Rosetta silent file (secondary structure, phi, psi, omega in degrees, C-alpha in Angstrom):
SEQUENCE: XXXXXXXXXXXXXXXXXXXXXXXXXXXXXXXXXXXXXXXXXXXXXXXXXXXXXXXXXXXXXXXXXXXXXXXXXXXXXXXXXXXXXXXXXXXXXXXXX
SCORE:     score description
SCORE:     0.000 S_00000001
   1 L     0.000  -37.258  167.066   -7.384    4.458   17.878 S_00000001
   2 H   -58.590  -31.842  178.347   -8.055    7.827   18.785 S_00000001
   3 H   -94.078  -19.686  172.934   -5.660    8.427   21.394 S_00000001
   4 H   -78.788  -32.701  169.179   -2.759    6.761   19.665 S_00000001
   5 H   -47.794  -65.217 -172.226   -3.435    9.006   16.686 S_00000001
   6 H   -62.936  -44.992 -176.603   -3.218   12.304   18.685 S_00000001
   7 H   -36.807  -54.507 -155.165   -0.092   10.778   20.704 S_00000001
   8 H   -71.668  -15.456 -162.289    1.434   10.697   17.229 S_00000001
   9 H  -102.579  -36.379  179.382    0.049   14.015   16.152 S_00000001
  10 H   -92.859  -54.848  166.892    1.242   15.615   19.432 S_00000001
  11 H   -93.082  -27.595 -163.905    4.702   14.023   20.260 S_00000001
  12 H   -78.948  -59.536  153.348    5.994   11.995   17.603 S_00000001
  13 H    -8.864  -57.189 -176.141    5.164   14.114   14.541 S_00000001
  14 H   -84.348  -21.610 -174.427    6.864   17.274   15.474 S_00000001
  15 H  -101.369  -21.819  173.449    9.831   15.821   16.612 S_00000001
  16 L  -140.124   79.552  179.662   10.231   13.196   13.800 S_00000001
  17 L   -55.288  -32.280 -141.836    8.205   14.574   10.410 S_00000001
  18 L  -113.096   31.316  163.129   10.320   12.315    8.264 S_00000001
  19 L   -34.589  131.858 -172.592    8.883    8.957    9.721 S_00000001
  20 L   -77.898  -57.612 -159.469    9.268    5.760    7.264 S_00000001
  21 E  -164.588  158.372  158.463    6.120    3.782    9.000 S_00000001
  22 E  -107.151  108.126 -164.687    4.293    3.385   12.378 S_00000001
  23 E   -92.689  143.833  178.048    4.817   -0.099   13.574 S_00000001
  24 E  -132.714  144.463 -175.663    2.073   -1.639   15.645 S_00000001
  25 L  -132.131  179.785  170.090    1.380   -4.852   17.769 S_00000001
  26 L   110.432  178.708  167.047   -1.102   -6.466   19.853 S_00000001
  27 H   -42.624  -46.936 -161.041   -4.832   -7.529   19.425 S_00000001
  28 H   -89.103   19.062  160.081   -6.170   -4.688   17.854 S_00000001
  29 H   -82.485   -7.384  158.021   -3.529   -5.136   14.777 S_00000001
  30 L   -85.352   -3.898 -176.400   -6.163   -8.118   13.772 S_00000001
  31 L   -86.023   87.008 -143.650   -8.956   -5.897   13.692 S_00000001
  32 H   -82.289  -21.447  150.149   -9.184   -4.669   10.119 S_00000001
  33 H   -42.152  -57.130 -169.640  -11.439   -1.698   10.880 S_00000001
  34 H   -61.430  -31.785 -175.393   -9.359   -0.467   13.562 S_00000001
  35 H   -70.652  -57.822 -175.457   -6.277   -0.729   11.154 S_00000001
  36 H   -52.091  -36.139 -155.026   -8.085    1.130    8.343 S_00000001
  37 H   -90.847  -30.821  171.529   -9.371    3.994   10.348 S_00000001
  38 H   -48.832  -56.057  163.425   -5.786    4.256   11.987 S_00000001
  39 H   -74.644    2.068  163.518   -4.146    4.598    8.555 S_00000001
  40 H   -92.659  -26.024  157.786   -6.624    6.802    7.297 S_00000001
  41 H   -35.029  -79.807 -162.464   -6.052    9.074   10.354 S_00000001
  42 L   -89.536   22.518  166.591   -2.236    9.264   10.229 S_00000001
  43 L   -63.547  141.787   28.768   -1.817    9.425    6.383 S_00000001
  44 L  -118.081   32.263  166.871    0.245    9.227    4.422 S_00000001
  45 L   -79.823  139.156 -179.812    2.389    7.279    7.181 S_00000001
  46 E   -69.103  131.744 -179.731    2.074    3.955    6.633 S_00000001
  47 E  -121.001  107.304  178.697    0.627    1.892    9.803 S_00000001
  48 E  -109.386  152.891  171.269    2.301   -1.792    9.649 S_00000001
  49 E   -73.612  139.189  178.585    2.178   -4.502   11.827 S_00000001
  50 H   -34.340  -53.895 -163.269    5.259   -5.164   14.036 S_00000001
  51 H   -61.871  -29.398 -165.081    5.427   -8.911   12.843 S_00000001
  52 H   -79.096    2.076  170.890    6.149   -7.321    9.272 S_00000001
  53 H  -111.392   46.100 -179.060    9.535   -6.602   10.021 S_00000001
  54 L    46.782   17.438  159.539   10.233  -10.534   11.047 S_00000001
  55 L   -70.493   80.262 -168.587    9.910   -9.562   14.565 S_00000001
  56 L   -61.913  121.820 -170.403    7.434  -11.905   16.336 S_00000001
  57 L   -68.168  -10.628  166.889    5.190   -9.698   18.106 S_00000001
  58 L   -86.773   -4.061  157.618    4.792  -12.121   20.949 S_00000001
  59 L   -71.278  -26.186 -178.647    8.684  -11.701   21.432 S_00000001
  60 H   -43.100  -69.422 -175.326    8.411   -8.087   22.287 S_00000001
  61 H   -55.869  -11.484 -173.662    8.016   -8.091   25.879 S_00000001
  62 H   -82.971  -51.922 -170.794   10.749  -10.689   26.522 S_00000001
  63 H   -54.232  -33.705  174.217   13.037   -8.925   24.027 S_00000001
  64 H   -60.067  -81.653 -179.486   12.252   -5.331   25.881 S_00000001
  65 H   -41.634  -38.786  134.750   13.123   -6.882   29.129 S_00000001
  66 H    -7.324  -74.066 -176.761   16.080   -8.082   27.626 S_00000001
  67 H   -58.061  -47.253 -166.358   17.281   -4.892   26.518 S_00000001
  68 H   -52.065  -52.357  170.149   16.191   -3.214   30.098 S_00000001
  69 H   -40.865  -42.704 -169.379   18.472   -6.083   31.857 S_00000001
  70 H   -78.668  -39.852 -173.888   21.299   -5.254   29.469 S_00000001
  71 H   -68.921  -21.549  173.479   21.105   -1.651   30.008 S_00000001
  72 H   -54.783  -66.608 -175.962   21.104   -2.169   34.050 S_00000001
  73 H   -29.921  -47.259 -162.599   24.234   -4.196   33.537 S_00000001
  74 L  -112.336    6.110  164.373   26.244   -1.800   31.827 S_00000001
  75 L    70.513   36.567 -178.178   24.801    0.797   33.989 S_00000001
  76 L   -85.842  122.883  172.130   22.653    3.123   31.353 S_00000001
  77 E   -64.037  124.003  169.488   19.676    5.335   33.037 S_00000001
  78 L   -98.690   -9.902 -156.550   16.600    4.402   31.648 S_00000001
  79 L   -79.389 -145.413 -170.018   14.038    6.505   33.327 S_00000001
  80 L  -176.327   98.053 -177.254   12.804    9.832   31.647 S_00000001
  81 H   -54.706  -39.170 -164.557   13.000   12.554   33.954 S_00000001
  82 H   -64.150  -40.116 -167.155   10.699   14.718   31.692 S_00000001
  83 H   -99.536  -29.972  152.414    7.958   12.309   31.802 S_00000001
  84 H  -100.760   15.042 -166.551    8.023   11.257   35.154 S_00000001
  85 L    68.623   12.234 -166.160    9.062   13.904   37.345 S_00000001
  86 L   -79.434  154.147  165.054   11.985   12.159   38.802 S_00000001
  87 L   -47.590  -39.356 -177.320   14.934   14.499   39.646 S_00000001
  88 L  -162.060  165.000  175.740   17.573   13.005   37.647 S_00000001
  89 L   -68.182  126.626 -164.145   18.250    9.951   35.368 S_00000001
  90 L  -129.487  158.647  159.173   18.798    6.829   37.343 S_00000001
  91 E   -63.312  133.340  167.692   19.770    3.270   36.461 S_00000001
  92 L  -101.694  141.608  177.029   16.808    1.098   36.533 S_00000001
  93 L   119.199 -173.211  175.411   16.413   -2.307   37.912 S_00000001
  94 L  -166.393  157.782  168.188   18.140   -4.604   40.614 S_00000001
  95 L  -113.171  122.751  174.594   20.132   -7.813   40.210 S_00000001
  96 L  -106.345  107.646  172.747   18.761  -10.802   42.599 S_00000001
  97 L   -70.890    0.000    0.000   21.288  -13.523   42.409 S_00000001
């Protein structure tokens, strides 16, 4: 909880101060105490479960892999050089027939 809150305070809030909500997923979302602490720490930003958007959180990984595959097929660079230290942006992945 603490590392998530600090990451939002350091990286997200300065760049996107008018967020509607923080959407979370995973096992921790079923822990009422953890969710309450995160909500209190990030107030007034609402903290909501990803499935509240009508998207089953169990499908998150499959959906993101499909997105990465689609980006590969159209040639969109998907790395983040400022986060990884890469020298340039590149298309990620490999097509294996």
